[in-house]
Amino acid sequence: MTQAVFLDFYNTLAHFDPPREQRQVQICREFGLEASSVAFRRAYPAADDYFYKETVSNPVDGRSEADRLQVFAEYERRILMGAGLEVSPATALQIWQKLRQLPYKFILYEDSVPSIQSLKKKGLVLGIISNIAKNQTQLFKELGLDTQLDFIVTSVDVPPGKPHPAIFLKALEQAHTTASQAIHVGDQYHIDVVGAKGVGIRPLLLDRDDFYTEITDCQRIKGLNEVEKYL
């Protein structure tokens, strides 16, 4: 019987506003490069996968400035390549640096709060498990998640974060439950699915845009409102 549901934050509960792909289109045009928002949206999963694999055992915060820039340049280059644009690492770094200057915020998906409230009514313990670069307590408060959820565990609290077991085990401890009685929902296969499976938690892969059609070793859902089907 399911007693707890853990939720990823970025691109699961909340997303960038304006969306990452729109900002890519805007900056690329300054460099004479053209690709659609759809192309960039489809390019992100593979690039994100690279970034997490590259940094999971050696976080960028602990690297030299040169090494950090190299990782971000390659990350951006893979995004561009996935959108059909071939650029040099130097140009990719310039685009990434320009992107960092654009203002953005985070907003919740329309299904986030209704789904959380519905799950809470069923008596489930709900928590966030998220990899973040810095303490986001204020952001969680602004979005109202601090009062909607029972706890929040991040990679700042338990480094280096997902997919390492420690952060999932900390969530189980906070929820006062066992792995077999918990579900973890996230949008990254290697970070969320593999990480959860590693400690015996049942994963649900949130695939809002059908990017992971080849994945067959876990349940895929298109929205948070589908979580209740798998309790």
PDB file of C-alpha atoms in Angstrom:
ATOM      1  CA  MET A   1       0.000   0.000   0.000  1.00  0.00           C
ATOM      2  CA  THR A   2       1.371   3.412  -0.956  1.00  0.00           C
ATOM      3  CA  GLN A   3       1.923   5.748   1.984  1.00  0.00           C
ATOM      4  CA  ALA A   4       4.110   8.460   0.447  1.00  0.00           C
ATOM      5  CA  VAL A   5       4.591  10.216  -2.881  1.00  0.00           C
ATOM      6  CA  PHE A   6       7.823  12.063  -3.614  1.00  0.00           C
ATOM      7  CA  LEU A   7       7.938  14.692  -6.351  1.00  0.00           C
ATOM      8  CA  ASP A   8      10.760  16.228  -8.341  1.00  0.00           C
ATOM      9  CA  PHE A   9      10.611  20.024  -8.597  1.00  0.00           C
ATOM     10  CA  TYR A  10      12.084  21.330 -11.884  1.00  0.00           C
ATOM     11  CA  ASN A  11       9.922  20.433 -14.896  1.00  0.00           C
ATOM     12  CA  THR A  12       7.723  18.254 -12.686  1.00  0.00           C
ATOM     13  CA  LEU A  13       5.991  20.679 -10.325  1.00  0.00           C
ATOM     14  CA  ALA A  14       7.301  23.908 -11.841  1.00  0.00           C
ATOM     15  CA  HIS A  15       8.766  25.190 -15.079  1.00  0.00           C
ATOM     16  CA  PHE A  16      10.698  28.179 -16.370  1.00  0.00           C
ATOM     17  CA  ASP A  17       8.789  31.294 -17.395  1.00  0.00           C
ATOM     18  CA  PRO A  18       9.484  32.228 -20.105  1.00  0.00           C
ATOM     19  CA  PRO A  19      10.176  28.628 -21.172  1.00  0.00           C
ATOM     20  CA  ARG A  20      13.773  27.618 -21.800  1.00  0.00           C
ATOM     21  CA  GLU A  21      13.097  26.922 -25.468  1.00  0.00           C
ATOM     22  CA  GLN A  22      11.732  30.419 -26.065  1.00  0.00           C
ATOM     23  CA  ARG A  23      14.827  31.984 -24.565  1.00  0.00           C
ATOM     24  CA  GLN A  24      16.989  29.764 -26.766  1.00  0.00           C
ATOM     25  CA  VAL A  25      15.162  30.978 -29.881  1.00  0.00           C
ATOM     26  CA  GLN A  26      15.610  34.599 -28.819  1.00  0.00           C
ATOM     27  CA  ILE A  27      19.347  34.410 -28.162  1.00  0.00           C
ATOM     28  CA  CYS A  28      20.134  32.199 -31.138  1.00  0.00           C
ATOM     29  CA  ARG A  29      18.621  34.798 -33.444  1.00  0.00           C
ATOM     30  CA  GLU A  30      21.181  37.279 -32.130  1.00  0.00           C
ATOM     31  CA  PHE A  31      23.830  34.888 -33.471  1.00  0.00           C
ATOM     32  CA  GLY A  32      22.075  34.404 -36.796  1.00  0.00           C
ATOM     33  CA  LEU A  33      20.852  30.942 -35.859  1.00  0.00           C
ATOM     34  CA  GLU A  34      17.272  29.761 -36.414  1.00  0.00           C
ATOM     35  CA  ALA A  35      15.433  26.825 -34.867  1.00  0.00           C
ATOM     36  CA  SER A  36      11.893  26.419 -33.595  1.00  0.00           C
ATOM     37  CA  SER A  37      10.760  26.300 -29.974  1.00  0.00           C
ATOM     38  CA  VAL A  38       9.558  22.743 -30.582  1.00  0.00           C
ATOM     39  CA  ALA A  39      13.016  21.712 -31.811  1.00  0.00           C
ATOM     40  CA  PHE A  40      14.629  23.124 -28.692  1.00  0.00           C
ATOM     41  CA  ARG A  41      12.046  21.537 -26.401  1.00  0.00           C
ATOM     42  CA  ARG A  42      12.820  18.158 -27.932  1.00  0.00           C
ATOM     43  CA  ALA A  43      16.565  18.773 -27.593  1.00  0.00           C
ATOM     44  CA  TYR A  44      16.543  19.393 -23.862  1.00  0.00           C
ATOM     45  CA  PRO A  45      16.026  15.857 -22.460  1.00  0.00           C
ATOM     46  CA  ALA A  46      19.188  14.431 -24.062  1.00  0.00           C
ATOM     47  CA  ALA A  47      21.216  17.504 -23.107  1.00  0.00           C
ATOM     48  CA  ASP A  48      19.891  17.402 -19.539  1.00  0.00           C
ATOM     49  CA  ASP A  49      20.816  13.733 -19.399  1.00  0.00           C
ATOM     50  CA  TYR A  50      24.388  14.604 -20.425  1.00  0.00           C
ATOM     51  CA  PHE A  51      24.597  17.332 -17.781  1.00  0.00           C
ATOM     52  CA  TYR A  52      23.431  15.121 -14.944  1.00  0.00           C
ATOM     53  CA  LYS A  53      25.686  12.217 -15.954  1.00  0.00           C
ATOM     54  CA  GLU A  54      28.633  14.595 -16.249  1.00  0.00           C
ATOM     55  CA  THR A  55      28.086  16.261 -12.888  1.00  0.00           C
ATOM     56  CA  VAL A  56      26.505  13.617 -10.673  1.00  0.00           C
ATOM     57  CA  SER A  57      29.831  12.371  -9.298  1.00  0.00           C
ATOM     58  CA  ASN A  58      31.681  15.665  -9.720  1.00  0.00           C
ATOM     59  CA  PRO A  59      29.298  18.623  -9.197  1.00  0.00           C
ATOM     60  CA  VAL A  60      30.132  21.768 -11.138  1.00  0.00           C
ATOM     61  CA  ASP A  61      30.216  23.871  -7.964  1.00  0.00           C
ATOM     62  CA  GLY A  62      33.359  22.066  -6.875  1.00  0.00           C
ATOM     63  CA  ARG A  63      35.202  22.482 -10.172  1.00  0.00           C
ATOM     64  CA  SER A  64      37.529  25.170 -11.409  1.00  0.00           C
ATOM     65  CA  GLU A  65      36.029  28.058 -13.353  1.00  0.00           C
ATOM     66  CA  ALA A  66      37.520  26.731 -16.594  1.00  0.00           C
ATOM     67  CA  ASP A  67      36.064  23.258 -16.021  1.00  0.00           C
ATOM     68  CA  ARG A  68      32.631  24.684 -15.179  1.00  0.00           C
ATOM     69  CA  LEU A  69      32.554  26.745 -18.345  1.00  0.00           C
ATOM     70  CA  GLN A  70      33.591  23.726 -20.389  1.00  0.00           C
ATOM     71  CA  VAL A  71      30.685  21.701 -19.005  1.00  0.00           C
ATOM     72  CA  PHE A  72      28.168  24.468 -19.656  1.00  0.00           C
ATOM     73  CA  ALA A  73      29.532  25.046 -23.160  1.00  0.00           C
ATOM     74  CA  GLU A  74      29.149  21.366 -23.984  1.00  0.00           C
ATOM     75  CA  TYR A  75      25.673  21.315 -22.439  1.00  0.00           C
ATOM     76  CA  GLU A  76      24.606  24.235 -24.621  1.00  0.00           C
ATOM     77  CA  ARG A  77      26.290  22.734 -27.684  1.00  0.00           C
ATOM     78  CA  ARG A  78      24.251  19.559 -27.233  1.00  0.00           C
ATOM     79  CA  ILE A  79      21.036  21.546 -26.915  1.00  0.00           C
ATOM     80  CA  LEU A  80      21.831  23.354 -30.143  1.00  0.00           C
ATOM     81  CA  MET A  81      22.883  20.153 -31.884  1.00  0.00           C
ATOM     82  CA  GLY A  82      19.617  18.509 -30.827  1.00  0.00           C
ATOM     83  CA  ALA A  83      17.753  21.429 -32.390  1.00  0.00           C
ATOM     84  CA  GLY A  84      19.673  20.972 -35.652  1.00  0.00           C
ATOM     85  CA  LEU A  85      22.278  23.699 -35.123  1.00  0.00           C
ATOM     86  CA  GLU A  86      26.005  23.019 -35.363  1.00  0.00           C
ATOM     87  CA  VAL A  87      28.245  25.503 -33.555  1.00  0.00           C
ATOM     88  CA  SER A  88      31.722  25.554 -32.047  1.00  0.00           C
ATOM     89  CA  PRO A  89      32.195  25.117 -28.289  1.00  0.00           C
ATOM     90  CA  ALA A  90      33.235  28.790 -28.115  1.00  0.00           C
ATOM     91  CA  THR A  91      30.008  29.956 -29.747  1.00  0.00           C
ATOM     92  CA  ALA A  92      27.966  27.603 -27.569  1.00  0.00           C
ATOM     93  CA  LEU A  93      29.569  29.161 -24.488  1.00  0.00           C
ATOM     94  CA  GLN A  94      28.767  32.661 -25.727  1.00  0.00           C
ATOM     95  CA  ILE A  95      25.123  31.690 -26.239  1.00  0.00           C
ATOM     96  CA  TRP A  96      24.938  30.104 -22.793  1.00  0.00           C
ATOM     97  CA  GLN A  97      26.409  33.231 -21.194  1.00  0.00           C
ATOM     98  CA  LYS A  98      23.861  35.398 -23.013  1.00  0.00           C
ATOM     99  CA  LEU A  99      21.041  33.124 -21.850  1.00  0.00           C
ATOM    100  CA  ARG A 100      22.120  33.566 -18.232  1.00  0.00           C
ATOM    101  CA  GLN A 101      21.541  37.303 -18.551  1.00  0.00           C
ATOM    102  CA  LEU A 102      17.878  36.914 -19.494  1.00  0.00           C
ATOM    103  CA  PRO A 103      15.396  37.283 -16.608  1.00  0.00           C
ATOM    104  CA  TYR A 104      13.133  34.349 -15.788  1.00  0.00           C
ATOM    105  CA  LYS A 105      11.044  32.949 -12.974  1.00  0.00           C
ATOM    106  CA  PHE A 106       9.429  29.654 -12.039  1.00  0.00           C
ATOM    107  CA  ILE A 107       5.706  28.967 -12.165  1.00  0.00           C
ATOM    108  CA  LEU A 108       3.772  25.858 -11.187  1.00  0.00           C
ATOM    109  CA  TYR A 109       2.190  23.636 -13.813  1.00  0.00           C
ATOM    110  CA  GLU A 110      -1.590  23.866 -13.843  1.00  0.00           C
ATOM    111  CA  ASP A 111      -1.919  20.307 -12.545  1.00  0.00           C
ATOM    112  CA  SER A 112       0.539  20.711  -9.637  1.00  0.00           C
ATOM    113  CA  VAL A 113      -1.630  22.124  -6.859  1.00  0.00           C
ATOM    114  CA  PRO A 114      -4.827  20.197  -7.752  1.00  0.00           C
ATOM    115  CA  SER A 115      -2.856  16.941  -7.850  1.00  0.00           C
ATOM    116  CA  ILE A 116      -1.103  17.659  -4.562  1.00  0.00           C
ATOM    117  CA  GLN A 117      -4.401  18.494  -2.875  1.00  0.00           C
ATOM    118  CA  SER A 118      -6.066  15.372  -4.244  1.00  0.00           C
ATOM    119  CA  LEU A 119      -3.213  13.168  -3.009  1.00  0.00           C
ATOM    120  CA  LYS A 120      -3.264  14.843   0.398  1.00  0.00           C
ATOM    121  CA  LYS A 121      -6.963  14.064   0.740  1.00  0.00           C
ATOM    122  CA  LYS A 122      -6.047  10.395   0.440  1.00  0.00           C
ATOM    123  CA  GLY A 123      -3.875  10.702   3.527  1.00  0.00           C
ATOM    124  CA  LEU A 124      -0.565  10.374   1.707  1.00  0.00           C
ATOM    125  CA  VAL A 125       2.682  11.922   2.894  1.00  0.00           C
ATOM    126  CA  LEU A 126       3.996  14.229   0.167  1.00  0.00           C
ATOM    127  CA  GLY A 127       7.497  15.580  -0.264  1.00  0.00           C
ATOM    128  CA  ILE A 128       9.881  17.083  -2.788  1.00  0.00           C
ATOM    129  CA  ILE A 129      13.182  15.450  -3.741  1.00  0.00           C
ATOM    130  CA  SER A 130      15.104  17.893  -5.892  1.00  0.00           C
ATOM    131  CA  ASN A 131      18.593  18.585  -7.200  1.00  0.00           C
ATOM    132  CA  ILE A 132      19.206  22.311  -6.883  1.00  0.00           C
ATOM    133  CA  ALA A 133      22.267  24.529  -7.206  1.00  0.00           C
ATOM    134  CA  LYS A 134      21.467  26.675  -4.157  1.00  0.00           C
ATOM    135  CA  ASN A 135      19.031  26.951  -1.286  1.00  0.00           C
ATOM    136  CA  GLN A 136      15.575  27.621  -2.761  1.00  0.00           C
ATOM    137  CA  THR A 137      13.581  27.963   0.464  1.00  0.00           C
ATOM    138  CA  GLN A 138      12.289  31.378  -0.563  1.00  0.00           C
ATOM    139  CA  LEU A 139      11.209  30.125  -3.983  1.00  0.00           C
ATOM    140  CA  PHE A 140       9.293  27.230  -2.433  1.00  0.00           C
ATOM    141  CA  LYS A 141       7.563  29.711  -0.115  1.00  0.00           C
ATOM    142  CA  GLU A 142       6.672  32.052  -2.970  1.00  0.00           C
ATOM    143  CA  LEU A 143       5.095  29.156  -4.858  1.00  0.00           C
ATOM    144  CA  GLY A 144       3.208  28.028  -1.750  1.00  0.00           C
ATOM    145  CA  LEU A 145       4.821  24.597  -1.755  1.00  0.00           C
ATOM    146  CA  ASP A 146       6.123  24.887   1.803  1.00  0.00           C
ATOM    147  CA  THR A 147       2.544  24.719   3.125  1.00  0.00           C
ATOM    148  CA  GLN A 148       1.253  22.210   0.557  1.00  0.00           C
ATOM    149  CA  LEU A 149       3.887  19.538   1.225  1.00  0.00           C
ATOM    150  CA  ASP A 150       5.065  17.675   4.313  1.00  0.00           C
ATOM    151  CA  PHE A 151       8.782  18.108   3.644  1.00  0.00           C
ATOM    152  CA  ILE A 152      11.371  19.181   1.083  1.00  0.00           C
ATOM    153  CA  VAL A 153      14.712  17.418   0.663  1.00  0.00           C
ATOM    154  CA  THR A 154      17.262  18.840  -1.758  1.00  0.00           C
ATOM    155  CA  SER A 155      20.810  18.185  -2.894  1.00  0.00           C
ATOM    156  CA  VAL A 156      21.850  21.160  -0.743  1.00  0.00           C
ATOM    157  CA  ASP A 157      20.653  19.184   2.297  1.00  0.00           C
ATOM    158  CA  VAL A 158      21.944  15.798   1.107  1.00  0.00           C
ATOM    159  CA  PRO A 159      24.732  16.212  -1.466  1.00  0.00           C
ATOM    160  CA  PRO A 160      25.331  15.253  -4.167  1.00  0.00           C
ATOM    161  CA  GLY A 161      21.603  14.556  -4.597  1.00  0.00           C
ATOM    162  CA  LYS A 162      19.839  12.283  -7.061  1.00  0.00           C
ATOM    163  CA  PRO A 163      20.429   9.611  -8.273  1.00  0.00           C
ATOM    164  CA  HIS A 164      22.570   8.771  -5.219  1.00  0.00           C
ATOM    165  CA  PRO A 165      20.716   6.713  -2.592  1.00  0.00           C
ATOM    166  CA  ALA A 166      21.248   9.076   0.357  1.00  0.00           C
ATOM    167  CA  ILE A 167      18.720  11.710  -0.726  1.00  0.00           C
ATOM    168  CA  PHE A 168      16.018   9.102  -1.373  1.00  0.00           C
ATOM    169  CA  LEU A 169      16.733   7.420   1.949  1.00  0.00           C
ATOM    170  CA  LYS A 170      16.456  10.800   3.681  1.00  0.00           C
ATOM    171  CA  ALA A 171      13.026  11.293   2.091  1.00  0.00           C
ATOM    172  CA  LEU A 172      11.902   7.888   3.343  1.00  0.00           C
ATOM    173  CA  GLU A 173      13.106   8.846   6.809  1.00  0.00           C
ATOM    174  CA  GLN A 174      11.181  12.133   6.648  1.00  0.00           C
ATOM    175  CA  ALA A 175       8.056  10.322   5.474  1.00  0.00           C
ATOM    176  CA  HIS A 176       8.396   7.622   8.152  1.00  0.00           C
ATOM    177  CA  THR A 177       7.820   4.913   5.575  1.00  0.00           C
ATOM    178  CA  THR A 178       9.623   2.193   3.648  1.00  0.00           C
ATOM    179  CA  ALA A 179      10.734   2.102   0.025  1.00  0.00           C
ATOM    180  CA  SER A 180       8.082  -0.436  -0.934  1.00  0.00           C
ATOM    181  CA  GLN A 181       5.391   1.972   0.268  1.00  0.00           C
ATOM    182  CA  ALA A 182       6.643   5.007  -1.660  1.00  0.00           C
ATOM    183  CA  ILE A 183       6.428   6.381  -5.203  1.00  0.00           C
ATOM    184  CA  HIS A 184       8.780   8.917  -6.754  1.00  0.00           C
ATOM    185  CA  VAL A 185       7.642  11.099  -9.680  1.00  0.00           C
ATOM    186  CA  GLY A 186      10.147  12.904 -11.890  1.00  0.00           C
ATOM    187  CA  ASP A 187      10.912  13.897 -15.461  1.00  0.00           C
ATOM    188  CA  GLN A 188      14.524  12.639 -15.720  1.00  0.00           C
ATOM    189  CA  TYR A 189      15.069   8.952 -16.426  1.00  0.00           C
ATOM    190  CA  HIS A 190      18.612   8.511 -15.094  1.00  0.00           C
ATOM    191  CA  ILE A 191      18.145  10.865 -12.158  1.00  0.00           C
ATOM    192  CA  ASP A 192      14.609  10.099 -11.031  1.00  0.00           C
ATOM    193  CA  VAL A 193      13.811   6.611 -12.306  1.00  0.00           C
ATOM    194  CA  VAL A 194      17.196   4.946 -11.884  1.00  0.00           C
ATOM    195  CA  GLY A 195      17.777   6.728  -8.591  1.00  0.00           C
ATOM    196  CA  ALA A 196      14.434   5.695  -7.109  1.00  0.00           C
ATOM    197  CA  LYS A 197      14.793   2.115  -8.309  1.00  0.00           C
ATOM    198  CA  GLY A 198      18.209   1.957  -6.697  1.00  0.00           C
ATOM    199  CA  VAL A 199      16.668   2.088  -3.229  1.00  0.00           C
ATOM    200  CA  GLY A 200      13.504   0.140  -4.051  1.00  0.00           C
ATOM    201  CA  ILE A 201      11.130   3.069  -4.523  1.00  0.00           C
ATOM    202  CA  ARG A 202       8.635   2.688  -7.377  1.00  0.00           C
ATOM    203  CA  PRO A 203       9.251   5.380 -10.022  1.00  0.00           C
ATOM    204  CA  LEU A 204       6.807   7.150 -12.299  1.00  0.00           C
ATOM    205  CA  LEU A 205       8.418   8.921 -15.265  1.00  0.00           C
ATOM    206  CA  LEU A 206       6.614  12.196 -15.994  1.00  0.00           C
ATOM    207  CA  ASP A 207       6.788  12.562 -19.769  1.00  0.00           C
ATOM    208  CA  ARG A 208       4.539  15.497 -20.614  1.00  0.00           C
ATOM    209  CA  ASP A 209       5.769  15.731 -24.217  1.00  0.00           C
ATOM    210  CA  ASP A 210       6.307  12.045 -25.117  1.00  0.00           C
ATOM    211  CA  PHE A 211      10.081  12.359 -25.216  1.00  0.00           C
ATOM    212  CA  TYR A 212      10.677   8.961 -23.595  1.00  0.00           C
ATOM    213  CA  THR A 213       8.592   6.633 -25.753  1.00  0.00           C
ATOM    214  CA  GLU A 214      11.468   4.121 -25.813  1.00  0.00           C
ATOM    215  CA  ILE A 215      11.380   3.676 -22.030  1.00  0.00           C
ATOM    216  CA  THR A 216       9.611   0.450 -21.066  1.00  0.00           C
ATOM    217  CA  ASP A 217      11.038  -0.453 -17.665  1.00  0.00           C
ATOM    218  CA  CYS A 218       8.810   1.933 -15.696  1.00  0.00           C
ATOM    219  CA  GLN A 219       5.400   3.532 -15.898  1.00  0.00           C
ATOM    220  CA  ARG A 220       5.184   6.780 -17.894  1.00  0.00           C
ATOM    221  CA  ILE A 221       2.589   9.428 -17.148  1.00  0.00           C
ATOM    222  CA  LYS A 222       1.674  12.607 -19.057  1.00  0.00           C
ATOM    223  CA  GLY A 223       0.473  14.637 -16.099  1.00  0.00           C
ATOM    224  CA  LEU A 224       0.516  14.681 -12.309  1.00  0.00           C
ATOM    225  CA  ASN A 225      -3.209  13.952 -12.276  1.00  0.00           C
ATOM    226  CA  GLU A 226      -2.327  10.391 -13.366  1.00  0.00           C
ATOM    227  CA  VAL A 227      -0.341   9.599 -10.218  1.00  0.00           C
ATOM    228  CA  GLU A 228      -3.458   8.365  -8.394  1.00  0.00           C
ATOM    229  CA  LYS A 229      -3.792   5.487 -10.863  1.00  0.00           C
ATOM    230  CA  TYR A 230      -0.599   3.946  -9.510  1.00  0.00           C
ATOM    231  CA  LEU A 231      -1.103   4.255  -5.759  1.00  0.00           C
TER     232      LEU A 231
END
